[in-house]
Coordinates of C-alpha atoms and ligand atoms in Angstrom, one line a residue:
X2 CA 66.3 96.6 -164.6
X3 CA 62.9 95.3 -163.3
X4 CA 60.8 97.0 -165.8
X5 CA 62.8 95.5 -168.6
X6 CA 62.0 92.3 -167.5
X7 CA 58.8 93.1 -166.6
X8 CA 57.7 94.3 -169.9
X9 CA 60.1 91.5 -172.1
X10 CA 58.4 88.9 -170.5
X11 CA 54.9 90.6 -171.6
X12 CA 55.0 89.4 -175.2
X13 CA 53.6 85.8 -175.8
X14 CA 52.0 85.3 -172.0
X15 CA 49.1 84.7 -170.6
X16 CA 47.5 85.5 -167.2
X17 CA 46.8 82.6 -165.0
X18 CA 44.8 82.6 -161.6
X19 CA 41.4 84.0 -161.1
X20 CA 41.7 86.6 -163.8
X21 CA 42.7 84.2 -166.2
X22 CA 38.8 83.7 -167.2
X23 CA 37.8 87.8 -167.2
X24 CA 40.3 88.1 -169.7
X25 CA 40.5 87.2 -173.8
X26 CA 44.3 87.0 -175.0
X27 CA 44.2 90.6 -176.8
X28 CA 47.4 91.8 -176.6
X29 CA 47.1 94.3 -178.8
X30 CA 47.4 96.9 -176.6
X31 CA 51.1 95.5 -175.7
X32 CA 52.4 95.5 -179.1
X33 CA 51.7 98.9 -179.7
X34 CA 48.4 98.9 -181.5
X35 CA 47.3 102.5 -182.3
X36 CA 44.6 104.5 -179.8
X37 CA 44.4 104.7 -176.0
X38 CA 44.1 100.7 -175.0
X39 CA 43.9 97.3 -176.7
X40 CA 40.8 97.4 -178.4
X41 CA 40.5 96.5 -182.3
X42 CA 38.9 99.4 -183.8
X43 CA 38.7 102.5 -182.3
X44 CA 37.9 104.7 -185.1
X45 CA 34.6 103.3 -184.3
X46 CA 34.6 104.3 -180.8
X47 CA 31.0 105.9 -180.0
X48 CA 30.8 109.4 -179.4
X49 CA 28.7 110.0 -176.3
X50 CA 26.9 113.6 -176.4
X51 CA 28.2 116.1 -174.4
X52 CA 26.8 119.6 -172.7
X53 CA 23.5 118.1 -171.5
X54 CA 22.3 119.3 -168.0
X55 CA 24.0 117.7 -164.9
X56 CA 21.6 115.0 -163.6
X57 CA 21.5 114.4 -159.7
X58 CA 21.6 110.8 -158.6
X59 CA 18.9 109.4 -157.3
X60 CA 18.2 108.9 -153.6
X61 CA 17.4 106.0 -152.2
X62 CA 14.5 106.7 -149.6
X63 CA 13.9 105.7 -145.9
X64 CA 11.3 103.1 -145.9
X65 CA 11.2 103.5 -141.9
X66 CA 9.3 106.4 -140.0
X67 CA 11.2 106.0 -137.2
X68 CA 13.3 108.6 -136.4
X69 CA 16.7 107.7 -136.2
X70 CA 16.2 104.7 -138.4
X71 CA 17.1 104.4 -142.0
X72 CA 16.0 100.9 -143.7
X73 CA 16.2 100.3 -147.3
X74 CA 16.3 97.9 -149.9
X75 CA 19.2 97.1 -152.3
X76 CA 19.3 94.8 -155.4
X77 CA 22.3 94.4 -157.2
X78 CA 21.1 93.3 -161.0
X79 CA 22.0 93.3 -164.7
X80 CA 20.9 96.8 -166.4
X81 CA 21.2 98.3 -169.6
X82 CA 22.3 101.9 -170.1
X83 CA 22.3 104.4 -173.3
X84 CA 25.5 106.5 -172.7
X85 CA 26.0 106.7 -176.8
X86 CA 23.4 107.1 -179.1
X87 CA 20.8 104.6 -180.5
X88 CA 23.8 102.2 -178.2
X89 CA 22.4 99.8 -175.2
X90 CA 25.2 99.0 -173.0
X91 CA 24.7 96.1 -170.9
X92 CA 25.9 96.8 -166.9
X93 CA 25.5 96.1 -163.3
X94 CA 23.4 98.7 -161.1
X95 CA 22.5 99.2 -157.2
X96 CA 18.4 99.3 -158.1
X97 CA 18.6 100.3 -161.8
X98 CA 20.7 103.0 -161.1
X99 CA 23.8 104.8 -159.1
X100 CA 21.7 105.9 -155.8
X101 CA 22.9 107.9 -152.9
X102 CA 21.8 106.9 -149.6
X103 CA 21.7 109.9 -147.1
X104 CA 21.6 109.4 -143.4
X105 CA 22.7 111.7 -140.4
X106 CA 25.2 111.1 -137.2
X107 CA 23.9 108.7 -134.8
X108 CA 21.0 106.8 -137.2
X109 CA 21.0 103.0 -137.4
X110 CA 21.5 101.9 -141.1
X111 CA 19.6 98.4 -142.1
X112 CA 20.3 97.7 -145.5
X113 CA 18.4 94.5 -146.7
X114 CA 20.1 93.5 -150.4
X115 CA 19.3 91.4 -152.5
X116 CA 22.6 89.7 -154.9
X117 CA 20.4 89.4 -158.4
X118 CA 23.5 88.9 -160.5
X119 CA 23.4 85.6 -162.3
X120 CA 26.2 83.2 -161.7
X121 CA 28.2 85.5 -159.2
X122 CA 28.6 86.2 -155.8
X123 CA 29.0 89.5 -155.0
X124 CA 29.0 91.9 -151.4
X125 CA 28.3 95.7 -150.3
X126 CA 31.6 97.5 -148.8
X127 CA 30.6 100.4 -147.3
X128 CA 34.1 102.3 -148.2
X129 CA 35.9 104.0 -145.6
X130 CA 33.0 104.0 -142.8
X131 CA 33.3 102.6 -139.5
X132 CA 31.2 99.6 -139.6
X133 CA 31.3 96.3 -138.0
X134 CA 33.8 93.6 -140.0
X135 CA 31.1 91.3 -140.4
X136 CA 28.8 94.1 -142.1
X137 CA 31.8 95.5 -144.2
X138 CA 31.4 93.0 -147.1
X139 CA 34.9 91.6 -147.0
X140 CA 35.9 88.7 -149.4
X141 CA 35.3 86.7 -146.9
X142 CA 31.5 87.2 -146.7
X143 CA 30.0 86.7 -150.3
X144 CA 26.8 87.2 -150.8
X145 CA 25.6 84.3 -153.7
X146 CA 23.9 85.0 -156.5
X147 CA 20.1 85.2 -155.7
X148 CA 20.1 85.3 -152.2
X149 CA 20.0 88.3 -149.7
X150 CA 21.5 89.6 -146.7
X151 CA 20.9 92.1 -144.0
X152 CA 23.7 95.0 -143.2
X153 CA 23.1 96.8 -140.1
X154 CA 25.3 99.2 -138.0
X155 CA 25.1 102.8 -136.4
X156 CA 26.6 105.7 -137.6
X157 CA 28.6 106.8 -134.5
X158 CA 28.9 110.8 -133.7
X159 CA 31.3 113.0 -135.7
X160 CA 31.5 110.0 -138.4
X161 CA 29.5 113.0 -141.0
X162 CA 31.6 112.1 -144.4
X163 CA 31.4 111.9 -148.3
X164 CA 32.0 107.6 -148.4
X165 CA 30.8 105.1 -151.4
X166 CA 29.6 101.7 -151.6
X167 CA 30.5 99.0 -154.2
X168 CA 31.5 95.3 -154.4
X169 CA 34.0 93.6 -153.0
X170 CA 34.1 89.4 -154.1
X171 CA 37.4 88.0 -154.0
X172 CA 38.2 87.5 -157.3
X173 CA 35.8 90.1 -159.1
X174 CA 35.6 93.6 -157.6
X175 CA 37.5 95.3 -160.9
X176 CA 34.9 93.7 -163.2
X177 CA 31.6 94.6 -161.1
X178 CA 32.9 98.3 -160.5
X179 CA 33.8 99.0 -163.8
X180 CA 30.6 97.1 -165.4
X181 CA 29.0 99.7 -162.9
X182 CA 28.3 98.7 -158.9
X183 CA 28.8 101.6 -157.0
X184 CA 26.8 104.2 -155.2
X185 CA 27.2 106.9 -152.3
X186 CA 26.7 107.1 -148.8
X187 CA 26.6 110.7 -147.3
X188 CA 27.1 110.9 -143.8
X189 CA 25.5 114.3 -142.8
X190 CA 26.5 116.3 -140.0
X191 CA 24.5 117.8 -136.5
X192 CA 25.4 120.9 -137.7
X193 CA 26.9 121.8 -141.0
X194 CA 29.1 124.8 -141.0
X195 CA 28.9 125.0 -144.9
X196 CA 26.4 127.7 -145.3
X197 CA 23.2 126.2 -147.3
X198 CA 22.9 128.3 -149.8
X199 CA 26.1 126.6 -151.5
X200 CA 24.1 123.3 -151.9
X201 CA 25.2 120.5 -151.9
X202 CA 26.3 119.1 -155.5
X203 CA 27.2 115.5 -155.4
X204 CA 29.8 114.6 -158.5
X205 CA 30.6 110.8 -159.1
X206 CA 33.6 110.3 -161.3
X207 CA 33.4 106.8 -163.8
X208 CA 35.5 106.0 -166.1
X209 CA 33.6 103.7 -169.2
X210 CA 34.8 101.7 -172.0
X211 CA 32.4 101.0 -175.1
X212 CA 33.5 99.1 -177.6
X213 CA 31.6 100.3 -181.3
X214 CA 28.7 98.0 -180.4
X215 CA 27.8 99.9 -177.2
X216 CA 29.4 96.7 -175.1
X217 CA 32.3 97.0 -172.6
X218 CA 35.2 95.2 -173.6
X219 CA 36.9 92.5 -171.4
X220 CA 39.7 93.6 -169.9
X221 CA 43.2 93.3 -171.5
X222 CA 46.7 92.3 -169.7
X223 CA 47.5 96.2 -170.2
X224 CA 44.4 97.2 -168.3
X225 CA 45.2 94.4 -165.5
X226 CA 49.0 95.8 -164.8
X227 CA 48.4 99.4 -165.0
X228 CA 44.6 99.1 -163.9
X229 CA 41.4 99.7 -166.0
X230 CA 41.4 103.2 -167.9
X231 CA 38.0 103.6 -170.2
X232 CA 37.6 106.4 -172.8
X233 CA 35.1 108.8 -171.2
X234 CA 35.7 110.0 -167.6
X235 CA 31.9 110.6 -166.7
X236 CA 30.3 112.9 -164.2
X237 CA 27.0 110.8 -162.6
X238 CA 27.0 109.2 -165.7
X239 CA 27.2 111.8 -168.4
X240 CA 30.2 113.0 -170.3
X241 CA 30.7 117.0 -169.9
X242 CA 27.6 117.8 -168.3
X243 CA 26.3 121.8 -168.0
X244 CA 25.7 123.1 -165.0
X245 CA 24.0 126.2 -164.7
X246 CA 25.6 128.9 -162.1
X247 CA 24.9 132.7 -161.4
X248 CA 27.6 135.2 -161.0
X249 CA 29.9 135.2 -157.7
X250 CA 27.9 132.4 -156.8
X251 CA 29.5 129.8 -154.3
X252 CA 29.0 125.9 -154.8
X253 CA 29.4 123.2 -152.4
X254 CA 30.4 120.2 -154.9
X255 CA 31.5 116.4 -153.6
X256 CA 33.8 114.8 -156.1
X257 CA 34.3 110.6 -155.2
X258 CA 37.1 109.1 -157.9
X259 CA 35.1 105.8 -158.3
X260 CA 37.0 104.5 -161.3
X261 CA 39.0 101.7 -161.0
X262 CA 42.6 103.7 -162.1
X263 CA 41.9 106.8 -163.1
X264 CA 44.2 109.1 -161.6
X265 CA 42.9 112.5 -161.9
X266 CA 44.8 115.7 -161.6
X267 CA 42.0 118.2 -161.9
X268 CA 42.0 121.9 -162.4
X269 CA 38.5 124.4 -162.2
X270 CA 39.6 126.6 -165.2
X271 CA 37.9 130.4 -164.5
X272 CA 36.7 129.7 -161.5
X273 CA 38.2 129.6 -157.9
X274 CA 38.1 126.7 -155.5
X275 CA 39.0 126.0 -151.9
X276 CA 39.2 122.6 -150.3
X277 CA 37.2 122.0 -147.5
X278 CA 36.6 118.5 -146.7
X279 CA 38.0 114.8 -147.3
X280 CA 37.6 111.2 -147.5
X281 CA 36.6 111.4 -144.1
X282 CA 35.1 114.7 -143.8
X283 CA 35.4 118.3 -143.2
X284 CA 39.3 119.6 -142.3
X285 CA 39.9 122.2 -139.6
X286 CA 40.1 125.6 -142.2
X287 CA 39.9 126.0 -145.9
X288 CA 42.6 125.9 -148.1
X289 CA 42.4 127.6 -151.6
X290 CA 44.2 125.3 -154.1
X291 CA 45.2 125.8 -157.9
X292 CA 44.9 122.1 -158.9
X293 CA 44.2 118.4 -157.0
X294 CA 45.3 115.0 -157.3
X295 CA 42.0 112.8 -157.1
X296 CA 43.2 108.7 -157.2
X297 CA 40.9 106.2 -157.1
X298 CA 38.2 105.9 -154.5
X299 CA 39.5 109.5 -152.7
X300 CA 37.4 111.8 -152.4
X301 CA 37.4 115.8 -152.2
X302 CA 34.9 118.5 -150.9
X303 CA 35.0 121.8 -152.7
X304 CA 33.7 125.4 -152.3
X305 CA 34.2 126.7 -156.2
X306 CA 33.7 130.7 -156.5
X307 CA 32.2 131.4 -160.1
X308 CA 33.5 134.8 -160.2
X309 CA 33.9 135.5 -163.5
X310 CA 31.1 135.1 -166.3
X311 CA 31.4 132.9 -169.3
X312 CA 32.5 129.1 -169.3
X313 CA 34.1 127.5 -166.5
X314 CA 35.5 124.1 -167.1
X315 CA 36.7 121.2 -164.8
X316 CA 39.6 119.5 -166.5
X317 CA 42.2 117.2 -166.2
X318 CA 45.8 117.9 -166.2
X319 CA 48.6 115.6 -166.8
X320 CA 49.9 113.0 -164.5
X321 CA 53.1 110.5 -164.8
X322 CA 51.3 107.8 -162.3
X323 CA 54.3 105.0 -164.1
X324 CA 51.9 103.3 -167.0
X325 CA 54.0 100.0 -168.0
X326 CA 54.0 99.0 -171.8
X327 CA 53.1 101.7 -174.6
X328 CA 49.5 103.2 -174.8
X329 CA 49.2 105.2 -172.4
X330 CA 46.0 106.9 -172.0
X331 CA 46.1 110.7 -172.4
X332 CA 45.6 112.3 -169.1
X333 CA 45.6 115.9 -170.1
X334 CA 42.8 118.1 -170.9
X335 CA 40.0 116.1 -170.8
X336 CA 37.0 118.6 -169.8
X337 CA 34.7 116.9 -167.0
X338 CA 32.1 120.0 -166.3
X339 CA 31.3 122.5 -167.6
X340 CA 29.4 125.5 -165.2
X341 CA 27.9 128.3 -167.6
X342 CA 27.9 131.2 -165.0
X343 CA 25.5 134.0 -165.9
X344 CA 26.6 137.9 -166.6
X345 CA 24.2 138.6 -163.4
X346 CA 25.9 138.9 -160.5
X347 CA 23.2 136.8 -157.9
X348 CA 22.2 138.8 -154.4
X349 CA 25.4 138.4 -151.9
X350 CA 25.6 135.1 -150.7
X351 CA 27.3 134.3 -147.3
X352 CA 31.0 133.6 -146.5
X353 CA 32.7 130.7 -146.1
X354 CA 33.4 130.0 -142.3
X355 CA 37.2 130.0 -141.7
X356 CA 37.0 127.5 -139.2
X357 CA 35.0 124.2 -140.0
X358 CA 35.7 122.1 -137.4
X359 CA 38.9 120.5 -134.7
X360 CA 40.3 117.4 -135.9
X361 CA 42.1 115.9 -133.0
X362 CA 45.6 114.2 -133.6
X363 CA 45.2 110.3 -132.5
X364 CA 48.7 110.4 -130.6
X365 CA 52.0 108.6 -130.3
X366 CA 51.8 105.2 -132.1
X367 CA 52.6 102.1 -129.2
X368 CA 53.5 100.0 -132.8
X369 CA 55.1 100.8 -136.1
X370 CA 54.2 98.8 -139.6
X371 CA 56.0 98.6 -142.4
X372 CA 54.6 97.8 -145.5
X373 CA 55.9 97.4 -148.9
X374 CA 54.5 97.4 -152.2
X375 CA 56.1 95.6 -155.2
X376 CA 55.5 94.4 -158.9
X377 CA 56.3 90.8 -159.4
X378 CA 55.8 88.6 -162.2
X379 CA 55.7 84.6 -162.0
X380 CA 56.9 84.6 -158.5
X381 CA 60.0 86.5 -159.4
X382 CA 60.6 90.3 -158.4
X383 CA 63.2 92.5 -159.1
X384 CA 64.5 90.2 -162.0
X385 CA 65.6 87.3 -160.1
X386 CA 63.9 85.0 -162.9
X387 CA 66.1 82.6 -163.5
X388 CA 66.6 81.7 -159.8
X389 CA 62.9 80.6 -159.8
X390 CA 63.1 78.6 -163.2
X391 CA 60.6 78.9 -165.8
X392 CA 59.5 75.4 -166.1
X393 CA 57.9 75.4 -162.6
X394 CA 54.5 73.9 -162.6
X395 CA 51.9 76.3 -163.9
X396 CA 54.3 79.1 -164.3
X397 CA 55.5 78.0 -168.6
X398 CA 55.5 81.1 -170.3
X399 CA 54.3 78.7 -173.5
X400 CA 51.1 77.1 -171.9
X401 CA 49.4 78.2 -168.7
X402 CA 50.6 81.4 -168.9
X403 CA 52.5 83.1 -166.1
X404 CA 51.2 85.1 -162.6
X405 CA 51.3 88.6 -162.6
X406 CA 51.0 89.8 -159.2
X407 CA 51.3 93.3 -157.2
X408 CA 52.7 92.2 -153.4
X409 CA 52.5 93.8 -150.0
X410 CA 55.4 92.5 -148.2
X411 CA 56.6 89.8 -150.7
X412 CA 53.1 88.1 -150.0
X413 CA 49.9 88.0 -152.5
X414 CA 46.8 88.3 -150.9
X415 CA 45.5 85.3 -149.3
X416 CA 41.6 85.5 -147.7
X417 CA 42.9 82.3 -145.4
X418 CA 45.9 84.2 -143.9
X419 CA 46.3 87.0 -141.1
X420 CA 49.1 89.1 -142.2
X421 CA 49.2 91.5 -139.1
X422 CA 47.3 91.5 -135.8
X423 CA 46.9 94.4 -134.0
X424 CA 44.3 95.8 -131.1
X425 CA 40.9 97.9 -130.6
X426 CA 42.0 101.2 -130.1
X427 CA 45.9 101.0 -130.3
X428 CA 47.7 103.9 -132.4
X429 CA 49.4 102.2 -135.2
X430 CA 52.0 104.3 -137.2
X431 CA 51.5 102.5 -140.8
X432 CA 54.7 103.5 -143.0
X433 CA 53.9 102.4 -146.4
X434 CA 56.9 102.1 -148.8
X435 CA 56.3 101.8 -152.7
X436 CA 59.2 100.0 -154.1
X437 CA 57.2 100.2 -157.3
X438 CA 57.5 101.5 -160.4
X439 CA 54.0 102.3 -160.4
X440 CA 51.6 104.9 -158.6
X441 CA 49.7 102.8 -155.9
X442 CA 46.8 104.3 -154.1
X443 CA 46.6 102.9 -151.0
X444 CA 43.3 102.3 -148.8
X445 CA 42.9 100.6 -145.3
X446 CA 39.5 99.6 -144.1
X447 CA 37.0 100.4 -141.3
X448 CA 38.4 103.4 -140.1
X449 CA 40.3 106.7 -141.2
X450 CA 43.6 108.0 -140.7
X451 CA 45.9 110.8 -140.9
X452 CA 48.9 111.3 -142.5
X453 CA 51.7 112.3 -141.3
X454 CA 54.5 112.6 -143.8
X455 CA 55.4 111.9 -147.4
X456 CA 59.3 111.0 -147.8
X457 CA 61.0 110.8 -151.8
X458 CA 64.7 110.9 -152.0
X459 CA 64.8 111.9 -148.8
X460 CA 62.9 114.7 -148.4
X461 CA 60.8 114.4 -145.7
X462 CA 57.5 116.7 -146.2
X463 CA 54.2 117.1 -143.9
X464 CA 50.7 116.8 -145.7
X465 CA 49.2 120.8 -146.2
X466 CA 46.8 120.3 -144.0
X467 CA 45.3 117.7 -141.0
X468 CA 42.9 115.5 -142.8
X469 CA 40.9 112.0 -142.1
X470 CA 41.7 109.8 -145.3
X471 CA 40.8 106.2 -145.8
X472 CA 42.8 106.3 -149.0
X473 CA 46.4 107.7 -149.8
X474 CA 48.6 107.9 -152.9
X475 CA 51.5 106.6 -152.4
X476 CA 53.8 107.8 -155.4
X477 CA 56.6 105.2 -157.3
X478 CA 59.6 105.5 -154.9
X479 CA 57.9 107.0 -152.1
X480 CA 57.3 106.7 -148.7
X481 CA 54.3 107.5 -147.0
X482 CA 53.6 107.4 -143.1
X483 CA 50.2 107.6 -141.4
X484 CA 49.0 107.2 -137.9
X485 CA 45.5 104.8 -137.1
X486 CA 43.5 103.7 -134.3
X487 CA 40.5 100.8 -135.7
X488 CA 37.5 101.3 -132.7
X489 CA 36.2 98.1 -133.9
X490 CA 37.4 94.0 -133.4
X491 CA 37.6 92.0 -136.9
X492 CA 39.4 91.5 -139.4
X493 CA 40.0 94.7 -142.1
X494 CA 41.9 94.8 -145.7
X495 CA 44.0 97.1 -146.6
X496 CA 44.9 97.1 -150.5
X497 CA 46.1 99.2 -153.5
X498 CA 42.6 101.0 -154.9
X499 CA 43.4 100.3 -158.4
X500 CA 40.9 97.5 -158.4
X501 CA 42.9 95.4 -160.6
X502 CA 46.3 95.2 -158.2
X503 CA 43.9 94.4 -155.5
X504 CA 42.6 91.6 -157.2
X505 CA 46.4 90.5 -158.8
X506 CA 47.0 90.6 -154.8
X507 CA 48.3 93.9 -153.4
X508 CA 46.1 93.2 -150.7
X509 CA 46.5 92.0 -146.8
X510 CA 44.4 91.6 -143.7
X511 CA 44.7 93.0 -140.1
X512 CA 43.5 91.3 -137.5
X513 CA 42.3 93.7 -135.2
X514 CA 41.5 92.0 -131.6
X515 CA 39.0 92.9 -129.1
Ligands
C2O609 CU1 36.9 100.7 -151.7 CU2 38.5 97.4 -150.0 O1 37.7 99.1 -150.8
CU610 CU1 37.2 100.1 -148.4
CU611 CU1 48.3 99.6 -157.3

């Protein structure tokens, strides 16, 4: 079986390629070292304090008076953080910090930013909104270390949606996201049927990993095949913040999964929540829910009742996503936020409207895509090692180490190849197949879609509800079809969101045409 020969090979090997240099050869974490991942000592993990009040992010202002304009600046730069005690971790940060940019329908965006990390290139993709390719920081447009760029495009009508922002490099978007590049761009509506008086509580999810020094650890050849998993999921920032919530009070709360693997099945214990928007905005009604899957880089917009008083907790749940090797993390009952809702019941607050808003369907697909994710080591999938020889040049198990690579197609991402071509404003059905033994969460760039069915074992199911997604789990052994229409000429990605499999190669370009 393919994992056998997966993991057997694991013992004794290196990672060559691009990676090769982000990576020391700790392989602890392979051979069954004790604690959640292949660091040394974790006895001496630092304990980060807990319960402290829930800090908004900071918003970056409009430098422009002009209505309809939003201009800012951006500088991407080395920063140091104290998440732990007397600790000074050294990270990456969007102006010293995690900001949230905050424009309306219709306004032109000019972003001037500024790359002021030393020694790398680095660019700003503006995930899942419909910008121009050449403003969408693909690989393919690095911005080098110590010079600037401009990114300018218009936010068209009904584009009002929770999206994020963070690197993209070829070669480095796993290490700048998890050393901390990321921020949020809120896309706010003509008219918002959310009643005000919920507010509007953004909550960015991180996942961090200090060693006992306050330093983040390189990542180890367990973190590169199942993706990065830290210690401490962290809500903007802070480990099991307090929020502060009255009785029978409503809340209008924006999670965005911005970890780099962190698969997140969360739970509001004591409180009641209703999902009312997505990746791509608001959906047509709301739907209560008991529990949610959040992967990496979706995003979910929740109303949460705080009926009862007392402690209500956001927490994780477990989740078999396929980890390969031993270690894996513990999913379960982790406790993200905690709301203290007072014994006062507040003055009656206003009801949820039942309808939010018509998504239309996009129509019958004129082409169908099939695409298929696999594992492969060395070259070789599905076992067929010895067909491929392990002597091949670069590819000794004893020296240079041997490729890892997750594949779309059979292929490994290649920035100088088009894998598909397709056309401005076409209806694509996309059926995306995990052959996998993993979980893969898979994203597409520049515009959102819907999906249309899940298949497993043949059952074929349709999605709860009619949502815009730019990113989609797509479970080990399953099959998941959407329907999409890109507005704009270019070319686009589409990838796995575990940061790590895009950069090991699960990661192809369309070429849409004008
Ligand atoms: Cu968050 Cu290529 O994407
Ligand atoms: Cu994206
Ligand atoms: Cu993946």
């Amino acid at each position: 079986m393919y994992r056998r020969t997966f993991l057997a090979g694991l013992s004794g090997l290196a990672v060559a390629g691009p990676v090769a240099a982000q990576m020391k050869h700790d392989m602890g974490g392979m051979s069954g070292g004790h604690g959640q991942h292949a660091m040394p000592a974790t006895d001496a993990n630092p304990v980060l304090p807990e319960g402290q009040p829930l800090k908004a992010l900071p918003r970056l202002s409009n430098r422009s008076a002009v209505p309809g304009l939003f201009q800012a600046e951006l500088v991407a730069e080395p920063g140091v953080v104290r998440f732990a005690e007397g600790l000074d971790t050294p990270v990456l940060l969007y102006n010293g910090s995690t900001p949230v940019i905050e424009a309306n329908e219709g306004d032109k965006i000019e972003i001037r930013f500024r790359n002021g990390i030393p020694g790398e290139p680095t660019t700003i993709h503006w995930h899942g909104m419909p910008v121009p390719a050449d403003q969408d920081g693909n690989p393919t447009d690095p911005v080098a270390s110590g010079s600037e760029r401009l990114y300018a495009f218009n936010l068209p009508e009904g584009s009002a949606a929770p999206y994020w922002f963070h690197p993209h490099p070829h070669g480095l978007t796993a290490e700048q996201v998890y050393r901390g590049l990321a921020g949020i761009f809120l896309v706010k509506p003509k008219d918002d049927p959310i009643p005000p008086e919920y507010g509007d509580t953004i909550l960015l999810l991180s996942d961090l990993r200090i060693a006992a020094d306050g330093t983040m650890p390189e990542s180890t050849m367990a973190d590169l095949m199942n993706g990065r998993v830290g210690d401490h999921v962290l809500v903007n920032g802070q480990k099991n913040p307090a929020m502060a919530v009255g009785l029978g009070e409503k809340r209008r709360l924006r999670l965005f999964n911005a970890t780099n693997a962190r698969f997140l099945r969360l739970r509001f214990e004591n409180a009641s929540v209703t999902v009312v928007g997505t990746d791509g905005g608001l959906i047509e009604a709301p739907v209560a829910v008991d529990e949610l899957l959040l992967t990496p880089a979706e995003r979910v917009e929740l109303i949460v009742s705080f009926d009862k008083p007392g402690a209500a907790r956001l927490t994780t749940l477990d989740y078999e996503r396929g980890w390969m090797g031993p270690d894996k993390p513990a999913e379960a009952g982790m406790v993200l936020l905690t709301a203290n809702v007072a014994d006062q019941a507040v003055a009656a607050i206003p009801p949820l409207p039942a309808r939010l808003r018509a998504i239309e369907t996009l129509g019958n697909p004129v082409v169908t895509r099939r695409f298929v994710l696999t594992e492969s080591m060395g070259g070789m999938d599905h076992g067929d090692m010895a067909m491929n020889g392990m002597d091949h040049s670069g590819m000794s198990m004893s020296s240079s180490g041997m490729d890892m690579r997750f594949l779309i197609n059979g292929a490994s991402f290649d920035m100088n190849r088009v894998d598909e071509v397709s056309r401005v404003g076409q209806v694509e059905l996309w059926e995306i197949v995990n052959e996998a033994d993993m979980d893969h969460p898979f994203h597409v760039h520049g515009t959102q879609f819907q999906i249309t069915e899940h298949e497993k074992d043949g059952n074929i199911s349709p999605p709860a509800y009619r949502a815009w997604k730019d990113t989609v789990n797509v479970a080990a052994g399953e099959t998941v079809r959407i329907l999409l229409r890109q507005d704009l000429p270019g070319p686009r990605m589409y990838h796995c969101h575990i940061l790590e499999h895009e950069q090991l190669g699960m990661m192809g370009t369309v070429d849409v045409q004008a």
